[in-house]
XYZ file of C-alpha atoms in Angstrom:
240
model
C 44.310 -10.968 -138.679
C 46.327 -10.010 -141.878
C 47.669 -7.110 -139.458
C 48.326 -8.993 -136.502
C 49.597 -12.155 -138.314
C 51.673 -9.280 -140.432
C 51.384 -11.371 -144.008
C 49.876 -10.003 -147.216
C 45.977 -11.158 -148.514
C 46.736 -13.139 -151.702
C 44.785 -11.979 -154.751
C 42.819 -14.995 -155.084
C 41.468 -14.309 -151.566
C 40.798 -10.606 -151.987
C 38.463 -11.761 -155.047
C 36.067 -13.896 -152.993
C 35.861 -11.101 -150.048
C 34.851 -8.670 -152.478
C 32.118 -11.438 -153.994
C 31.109 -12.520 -150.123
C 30.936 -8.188 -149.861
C 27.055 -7.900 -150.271
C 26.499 -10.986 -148.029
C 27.073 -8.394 -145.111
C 23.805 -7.406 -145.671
C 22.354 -10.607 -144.508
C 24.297 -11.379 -141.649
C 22.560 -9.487 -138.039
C 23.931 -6.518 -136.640
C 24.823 -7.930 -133.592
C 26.934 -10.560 -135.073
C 28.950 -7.468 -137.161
C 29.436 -5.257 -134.316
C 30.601 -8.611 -132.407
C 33.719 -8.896 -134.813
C 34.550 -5.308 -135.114
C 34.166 -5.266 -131.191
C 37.129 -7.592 -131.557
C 38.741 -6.040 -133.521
C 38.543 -2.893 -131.443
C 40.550 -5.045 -128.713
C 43.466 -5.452 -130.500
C 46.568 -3.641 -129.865
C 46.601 -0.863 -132.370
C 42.994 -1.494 -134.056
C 43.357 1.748 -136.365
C 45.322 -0.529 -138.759
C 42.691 -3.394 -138.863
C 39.864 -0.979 -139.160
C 41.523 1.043 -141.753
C 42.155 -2.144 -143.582
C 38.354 -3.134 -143.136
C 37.785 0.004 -145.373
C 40.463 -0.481 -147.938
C 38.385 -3.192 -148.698
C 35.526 -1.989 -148.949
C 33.873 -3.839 -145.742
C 32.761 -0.635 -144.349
C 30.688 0.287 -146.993
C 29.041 -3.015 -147.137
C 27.891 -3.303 -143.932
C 26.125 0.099 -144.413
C 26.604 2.726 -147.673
C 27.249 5.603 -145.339
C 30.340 4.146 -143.087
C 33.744 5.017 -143.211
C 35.966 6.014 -141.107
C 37.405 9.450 -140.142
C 40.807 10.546 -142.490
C 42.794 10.885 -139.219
C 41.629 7.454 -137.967
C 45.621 6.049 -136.918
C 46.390 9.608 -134.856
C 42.906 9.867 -133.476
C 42.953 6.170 -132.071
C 46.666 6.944 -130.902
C 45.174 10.128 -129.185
C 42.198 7.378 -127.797
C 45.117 5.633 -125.634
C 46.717 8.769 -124.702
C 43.792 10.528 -123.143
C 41.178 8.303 -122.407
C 41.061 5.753 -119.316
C 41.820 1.973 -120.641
C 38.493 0.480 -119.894
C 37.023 3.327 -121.790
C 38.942 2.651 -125.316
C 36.235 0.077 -126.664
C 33.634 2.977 -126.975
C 36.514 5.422 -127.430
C 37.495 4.157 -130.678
C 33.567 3.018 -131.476
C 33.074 7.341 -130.966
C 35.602 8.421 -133.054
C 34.737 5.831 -136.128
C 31.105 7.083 -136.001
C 31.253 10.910 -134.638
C 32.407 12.338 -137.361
C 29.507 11.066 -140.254
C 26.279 13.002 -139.833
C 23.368 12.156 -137.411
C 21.005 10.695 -139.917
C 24.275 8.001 -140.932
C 25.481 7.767 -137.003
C 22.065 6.763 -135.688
C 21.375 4.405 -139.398
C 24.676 2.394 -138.694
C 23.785 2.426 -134.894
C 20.750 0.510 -135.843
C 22.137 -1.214 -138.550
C 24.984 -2.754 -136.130
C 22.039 -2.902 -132.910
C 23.624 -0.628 -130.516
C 21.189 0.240 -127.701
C 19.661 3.974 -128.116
C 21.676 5.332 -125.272
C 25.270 4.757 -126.498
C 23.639 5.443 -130.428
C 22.996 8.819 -128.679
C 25.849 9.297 -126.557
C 27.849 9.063 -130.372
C 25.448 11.504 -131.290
C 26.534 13.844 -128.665
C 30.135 13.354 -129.196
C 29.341 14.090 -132.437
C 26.910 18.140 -132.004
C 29.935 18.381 -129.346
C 33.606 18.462 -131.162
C 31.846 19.298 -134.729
C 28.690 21.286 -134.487
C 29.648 24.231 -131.505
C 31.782 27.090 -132.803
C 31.435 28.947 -129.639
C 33.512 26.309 -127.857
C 36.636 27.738 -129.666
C 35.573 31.270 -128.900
C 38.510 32.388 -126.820
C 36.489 34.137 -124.454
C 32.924 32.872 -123.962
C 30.168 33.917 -121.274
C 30.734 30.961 -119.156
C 27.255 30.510 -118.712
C 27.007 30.096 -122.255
C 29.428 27.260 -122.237
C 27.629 25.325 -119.356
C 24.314 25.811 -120.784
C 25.657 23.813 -123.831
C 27.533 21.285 -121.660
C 24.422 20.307 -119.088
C 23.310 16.819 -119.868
C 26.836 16.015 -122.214
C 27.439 12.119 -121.505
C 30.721 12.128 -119.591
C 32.492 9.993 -122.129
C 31.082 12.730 -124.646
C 33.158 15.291 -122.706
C 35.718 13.162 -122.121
C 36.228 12.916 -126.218
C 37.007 16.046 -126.373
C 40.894 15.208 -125.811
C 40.443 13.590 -128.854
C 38.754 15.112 -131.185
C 38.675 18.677 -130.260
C 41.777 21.154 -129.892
C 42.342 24.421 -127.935
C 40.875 26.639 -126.511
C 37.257 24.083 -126.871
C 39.437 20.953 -124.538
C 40.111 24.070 -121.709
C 36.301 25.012 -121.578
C 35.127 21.432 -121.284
C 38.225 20.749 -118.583
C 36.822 24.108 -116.574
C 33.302 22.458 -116.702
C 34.296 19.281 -115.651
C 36.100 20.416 -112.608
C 34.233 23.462 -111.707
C 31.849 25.344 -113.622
C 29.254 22.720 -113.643
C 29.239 21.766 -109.713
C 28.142 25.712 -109.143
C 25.137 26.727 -107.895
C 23.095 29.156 -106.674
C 22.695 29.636 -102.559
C 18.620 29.548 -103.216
C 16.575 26.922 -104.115
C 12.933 26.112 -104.205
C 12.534 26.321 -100.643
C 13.520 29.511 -100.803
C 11.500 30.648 -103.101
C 8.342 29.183 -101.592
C 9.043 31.422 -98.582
C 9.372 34.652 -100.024
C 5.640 33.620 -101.090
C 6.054 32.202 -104.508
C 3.744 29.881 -106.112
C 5.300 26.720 -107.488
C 5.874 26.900 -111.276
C 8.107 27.365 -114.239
C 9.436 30.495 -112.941
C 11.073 28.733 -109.798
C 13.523 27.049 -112.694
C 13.820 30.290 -114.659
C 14.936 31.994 -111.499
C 17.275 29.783 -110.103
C 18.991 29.523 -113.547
C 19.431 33.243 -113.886
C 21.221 32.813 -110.477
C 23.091 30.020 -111.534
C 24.112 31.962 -115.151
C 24.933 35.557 -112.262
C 27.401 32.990 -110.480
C 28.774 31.607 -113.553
C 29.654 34.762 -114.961
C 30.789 36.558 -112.243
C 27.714 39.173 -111.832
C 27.413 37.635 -108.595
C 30.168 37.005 -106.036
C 28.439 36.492 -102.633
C 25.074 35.807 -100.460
C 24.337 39.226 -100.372
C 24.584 39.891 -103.665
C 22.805 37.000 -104.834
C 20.161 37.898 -102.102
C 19.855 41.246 -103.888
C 19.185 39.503 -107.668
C 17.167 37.390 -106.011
C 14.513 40.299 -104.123
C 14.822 41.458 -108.081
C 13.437 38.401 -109.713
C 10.811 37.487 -107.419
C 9.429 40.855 -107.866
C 9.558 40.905 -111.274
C 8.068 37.456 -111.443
C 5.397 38.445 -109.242
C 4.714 41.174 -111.166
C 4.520 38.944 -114.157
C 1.797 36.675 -112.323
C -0.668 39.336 -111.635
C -0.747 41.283 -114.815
Protein backbone atom coordinates (compact mmCIF):
# COMPACT_ATOMS: atom_id res chain seq x y z
CA UNK A 1 0.00 0.00 0.00
CA UNK A 2 2.84 2.49 0.98
CA UNK A 3 3.89 1.89 -2.85
CA UNK A 4 0.70 2.16 -4.43
CA UNK A 5 -0.65 4.95 -2.14
CA UNK A 6 3.10 6.48 -2.92
CA UNK A 7 3.49 8.10 0.88
CA UNK A 8 6.32 7.35 3.29
CA UNK A 9 5.78 4.73 6.62
CA UNK A 10 6.13 7.11 9.60
CA UNK A 11 8.66 5.98 12.20
CA UNK A 12 6.24 5.39 14.82
CA UNK A 13 4.59 2.82 12.50
CA UNK A 14 7.75 1.10 11.32
CA UNK A 15 8.39 0.43 15.24
CA UNK A 16 5.24 -1.62 15.85
CA UNK A 17 5.74 -3.71 12.41
CA UNK A 18 9.02 -4.65 13.50
CA UNK A 19 7.42 -5.61 17.23
CA UNK A 20 4.18 -7.39 15.35
CA UNK A 21 7.49 -9.11 13.13
CA UNK A 22 7.59 -12.50 15.09
CA UNK A 23 3.74 -12.66 15.18
CA UNK A 24 4.17 -13.99 11.49
CA UNK A 25 4.97 -17.03 12.94
CA UNK A 26 1.57 -17.58 14.30
CA UNK A 27 -0.53 -16.53 11.65
CA UNK A 28 -1.30 -19.89 8.86
CA UNK A 29 0.40 -20.15 5.75
CA UNK A 30 -2.43 -19.87 3.76
CA UNK A 31 -3.48 -16.63 5.16
CA UNK A 32 0.43 -15.23 4.27
CA UNK A 33 0.59 -16.49 0.87
CA UNK A 34 -3.12 -14.93 0.54
CA UNK A 35 -1.63 -11.30 1.02
CA UNK A 36 1.51 -11.70 -0.88
CA UNK A 37 -0.79 -13.33 -3.64
CA UNK A 38 -2.16 -9.80 -3.61
CA UNK A 39 0.40 -8.27 -3.65
CA UNK A 40 1.69 -10.20 -6.62
CA UNK A 41 -1.45 -8.58 -8.53
CA UNK A 42 -0.44 -5.29 -8.36
CA UNK A 43 0.94 -3.39 -11.14
CA UNK A 44 4.65 -3.50 -10.65
CA UNK A 45 4.78 -5.91 -7.42
CA UNK A 46 8.78 -5.95 -7.45
CA UNK A 47 8.54 -2.66 -5.47
CA UNK A 48 6.04 -3.97 -2.79
CA UNK A 49 7.88 -7.19 -2.44
CA UNK A 50 11.19 -5.58 -2.26
CA UNK A 51 9.76 -3.34 0.35
CA UNK A 52 8.33 -6.49 2.26
CA UNK A 53 12.11 -7.34 2.66
CA UNK A 54 13.49 -3.98 3.56
CA UNK A 55 11.55 -4.64 6.40
CA UNK A 56 12.39 -7.49 7.32
CA UNK A 57 8.86 -9.35 6.61
CA UNK A 58 10.51 -11.88 4.53
CA UNK A 59 12.60 -13.17 7.01
CA UNK A 60 9.87 -13.44 9.48
CA UNK A 61 7.65 -15.40 7.77
CA UNK A 62 10.49 -17.97 7.29
CA UNK A 63 14.56 -17.39 8.21
CA UNK A 64 15.57 -18.56 4.79
CA UNK A 65 13.38 -16.07 2.39
CA UNK A 66 14.48 -13.33 0.49
CA UNK A 67 14.27 -12.39 -2.58
CA UNK A 68 16.61 -12.62 -5.63
CA UNK A 69 19.19 -9.23 -5.99
CA UNK A 70 17.74 -8.66 -9.50
CA UNK A 71 14.14 -8.92 -8.23
CA UNK A 72 12.78 -5.26 -10.17
CA UNK A 73 14.51 -6.47 -13.78
CA UNK A 74 13.57 -10.08 -13.32
CA UNK A 75 9.77 -9.22 -12.59
CA UNK A 76 10.07 -6.59 -15.55
CA UNK A 77 11.48 -9.56 -17.68
CA UNK A 78 8.17 -11.69 -16.00
CA UNK A 79 5.78 -9.22 -18.11
CA UNK A 80 7.91 -9.19 -21.07
CA UNK A 81 8.13 -12.88 -21.72
CA UNK A 82 5.65 -14.65 -19.98
CA UNK A 83 1.78 -14.89 -20.98
CA UNK A 84 -0.41 -12.49 -18.52
CA UNK A 85 -2.38 -15.15 -16.81
CA UNK A 86 0.88 -16.81 -16.10
CA UNK A 87 2.59 -13.74 -14.05
CA UNK A 88 1.05 -14.81 -10.55
CA UNK A 89 3.31 -17.99 -10.52
CA UNK A 90 5.83 -16.15 -12.70
CA UNK A 91 6.81 -13.79 -10.13
CA UNK A 92 5.98 -16.61 -7.17
CA UNK A 93 9.11 -18.69 -9.42
CA UNK A 94 11.45 -16.15 -9.56
CA UNK A 95 11.08 -15.03 -5.62
CA UNK A 96 11.66 -18.70 -4.64
CA UNK A 97 13.96 -20.33 -7.58
CA UNK A 98 16.81 -18.92 -6.79
CA UNK A 99 17.20 -20.10 -2.68
CA UNK A 100 18.20 -23.74 -2.44
CA UNK A 101 15.82 -26.81 -2.48
CA UNK A 102 15.88 -27.57 1.18
CA UNK A 103 14.63 -23.44 1.73
CA UNK A 104 12.25 -23.57 -1.63
CA UNK A 105 10.34 -26.66 -0.54
CA UNK A 106 10.55 -25.26 3.67
CA UNK A 107 8.85 -21.89 2.60
CA UNK A 108 6.56 -23.92 0.18
CA UNK A 109 5.28 -25.63 3.22
CA UNK A 110 5.61 -22.93 5.42
CA UNK A 111 3.23 -20.68 3.06
CA UNK A 112 0.94 -24.27 2.10
CA UNK A 113 1.52 -24.43 -1.51
CA UNK A 114 0.33 -27.79 -2.90
CA UNK A 115 3.43 -30.28 -3.70
CA UNK A 116 3.05 -29.89 -7.40
CA UNK A 117 3.65 -26.13 -7.87
CA UNK A 118 6.35 -26.53 -4.53
CA UNK A 119 7.98 -28.82 -7.17
CA UNK A 120 7.39 -27.16 -10.30
CA UNK A 121 9.64 -24.08 -8.28
CA UNK A 122 11.91 -26.74 -7.67
CA UNK A 123 12.35 -27.43 -11.26
CA UNK A 124 12.62 -23.92 -12.29
CA UNK A 125 15.04 -23.82 -9.87
CA UNK A 126 17.80 -27.49 -11.04
CA UNK A 127 16.73 -25.77 -14.53
CA UNK A 128 18.22 -21.97 -14.91
CA UNK A 129 20.81 -22.65 -11.86
CA UNK A 130 21.96 -26.20 -11.54
CA UNK A 131 22.67 -27.33 -15.63
CA UNK A 132 25.94 -26.01 -17.04
CA UNK A 133 25.55 -27.98 -20.13
CA UNK A 134 22.58 -25.82 -21.13
CA UNK A 135 25.10 -22.97 -21.93
CA UNK A 136 27.38 -25.37 -23.72
CA UNK A 137 27.35 -23.84 -27.16
CA UNK A 138 27.17 -26.99 -28.83
CA UNK A 139 25.52 -29.86 -26.93
CA UNK A 140 24.51 -33.52 -28.16
CA UNK A 141 20.95 -32.69 -28.56
CA UNK A 142 19.99 -35.75 -27.06
CA UNK A 143 21.71 -34.67 -24.12
CA UNK A 144 19.65 -31.57 -23.88
CA UNK A 145 16.23 -33.43 -24.24
CA UNK A 146 17.14 -36.05 -21.89
CA UNK A 147 17.45 -33.20 -19.28
CA UNK A 148 14.33 -31.38 -20.53
CA UNK A 149 11.73 -34.62 -20.52
CA UNK A 150 9.27 -34.15 -17.74
CA UNK A 151 10.35 -30.01 -17.24
CA UNK A 152 6.85 -28.37 -16.15
CA UNK A 153 6.06 -26.10 -19.09
CA UNK A 154 6.00 -22.98 -16.99
CA UNK A 155 9.54 -24.35 -15.80
CA UNK A 156 10.67 -24.02 -19.44
CA UNK A 157 8.86 -21.23 -20.03
CA UNK A 158 11.11 -19.36 -17.10
CA UNK A 159 13.80 -19.70 -18.87
CA UNK A 160 13.17 -16.17 -20.68
CA UNK A 161 13.61 -15.03 -17.42
CA UNK A 162 16.04 -16.28 -15.65
CA UNK A 163 18.36 -17.87 -18.03
CA UNK A 164 20.43 -16.11 -20.94
CA UNK A 165 21.97 -17.37 -24.24
CA UNK A 166 22.77 -19.88 -25.69
CA UNK A 167 20.58 -22.08 -22.51
CA UNK A 168 16.90 -19.84 -23.73
CA UNK A 169 17.82 -21.23 -27.66
CA UNK A 170 18.13 -24.96 -26.45
CA UNK A 171 14.96 -24.86 -24.39
CA UNK A 172 13.13 -22.77 -27.49
CA UNK A 173 14.52 -25.81 -29.97
CA UNK A 174 12.92 -28.31 -27.44
CA UNK A 175 9.85 -26.68 -27.14
CA UNK A 176 9.15 -26.47 -30.78
CA UNK A 177 10.89 -29.45 -32.07
CA UNK A 178 13.30 -31.58 -30.46
CA UNK A 179 10.95 -32.96 -27.97
CA UNK A 180 7.87 -33.92 -30.42
CA UNK A 181 10.61 -36.42 -32.25
CA UNK A 182 10.40 -39.83 -32.28
CA UNK A 183 11.44 -42.86 -33.42
CA UNK A 184 9.37 -44.71 -36.52
CA UNK A 185 9.29 -48.06 -34.11
CA UNK A 186 7.51 -48.67 -31.22
CA UNK A 187 6.55 -51.57 -29.08
CA UNK A 188 4.59 -53.15 -31.64
CA UNK A 189 7.35 -53.32 -33.52
CA UNK A 190 9.42 -54.75 -31.44
CA UNK A 191 7.05 -57.52 -30.38
CA UNK A 192 7.15 -58.65 -34.03
CA UNK A 193 10.62 -59.00 -34.68
CA UNK A 194 10.06 -61.59 -31.66
CA UNK A 195 10.96 -59.63 -28.63
CA UNK A 196 9.81 -60.34 -25.24
CA UNK A 197 8.23 -57.44 -23.41
CA UNK A 198 10.65 -55.77 -20.95
CA UNK A 199 12.98 -53.00 -20.01
CA UNK A 200 14.86 -53.32 -23.10
CA UNK A 201 11.76 -52.29 -25.34
CA UNK A 202 12.34 -48.62 -23.50
CA UNK A 203 16.13 -48.83 -23.76
CA UNK A 204 15.76 -49.46 -27.44
CA UNK A 205 13.39 -47.09 -28.49
CA UNK A 206 15.36 -44.37 -26.60
CA UNK A 207 18.60 -45.15 -28.36
CA UNK A 208 16.43 -44.53 -31.50
CA UNK A 209 14.98 -41.58 -30.23
CA UNK A 210 18.76 -40.17 -28.96
CA UNK A 211 20.04 -41.62 -33.23
CA UNK A 212 17.17 -39.14 -34.44
CA UNK A 213 17.99 -36.46 -32.13
CA UNK A 214 21.44 -36.31 -33.02
CA UNK A 215 21.40 -36.81 -36.43
CA UNK A 216 22.97 -40.55 -36.59
CA UNK A 217 19.80 -41.34 -38.10
CA UNK A 218 18.06 -39.52 -40.97
CA UNK A 219 15.49 -41.98 -42.45
CA UNK A 220 13.34 -45.41 -42.17
CA UNK A 221 15.96 -47.26 -43.56
CA UNK A 222 18.45 -46.21 -41.55
CA UNK A 223 16.64 -46.40 -38.46
CA UNK A 224 15.50 -49.93 -39.70
CA UNK A 225 19.21 -50.77 -39.86
CA UNK A 226 19.96 -49.53 -35.89
CA UNK A 227 17.09 -51.12 -35.17
CA UNK A 228 18.07 -55.07 -36.75
CA UNK A 229 21.35 -53.91 -34.52
CA UNK A 230 19.72 -53.56 -31.19
CA UNK A 231 17.38 -56.30 -31.23
CA UNK A 232 20.22 -58.53 -31.89
CA UNK A 233 22.27 -57.33 -29.45
CA UNK A 234 19.45 -57.40 -26.96
CA UNK A 235 18.69 -60.81 -27.84
CA UNK A 236 21.95 -61.72 -27.42
CA UNK A 237 21.89 -60.16 -24.03
CA UNK A 238 18.73 -62.38 -23.03
CA UNK A 239 20.22 -65.68 -23.69
CA UNK A 240 23.65 -65.39 -22.24
Amino acid sequence: FAHRLQFTIEPRTRELIDIALPMLRRITGERVRNEISLLLAEKSPEYGIRQLQRMGILKAIHTGFEAPEHLIGLYKRVREYIAEPLWHDAYWHVLLSHLAEDQIRAIGERLLFGQPFIEGVVATHRLSYRLPQLSEPSPKVSEIVALLDGVPELSLEMANVLMSEPAIEHIKQYRQTWQHIKPIANGNTLKSLGLEPGPQYREILSALRNAWLDGDVTDNTEEQVLLGQLVKEAQRHGTE
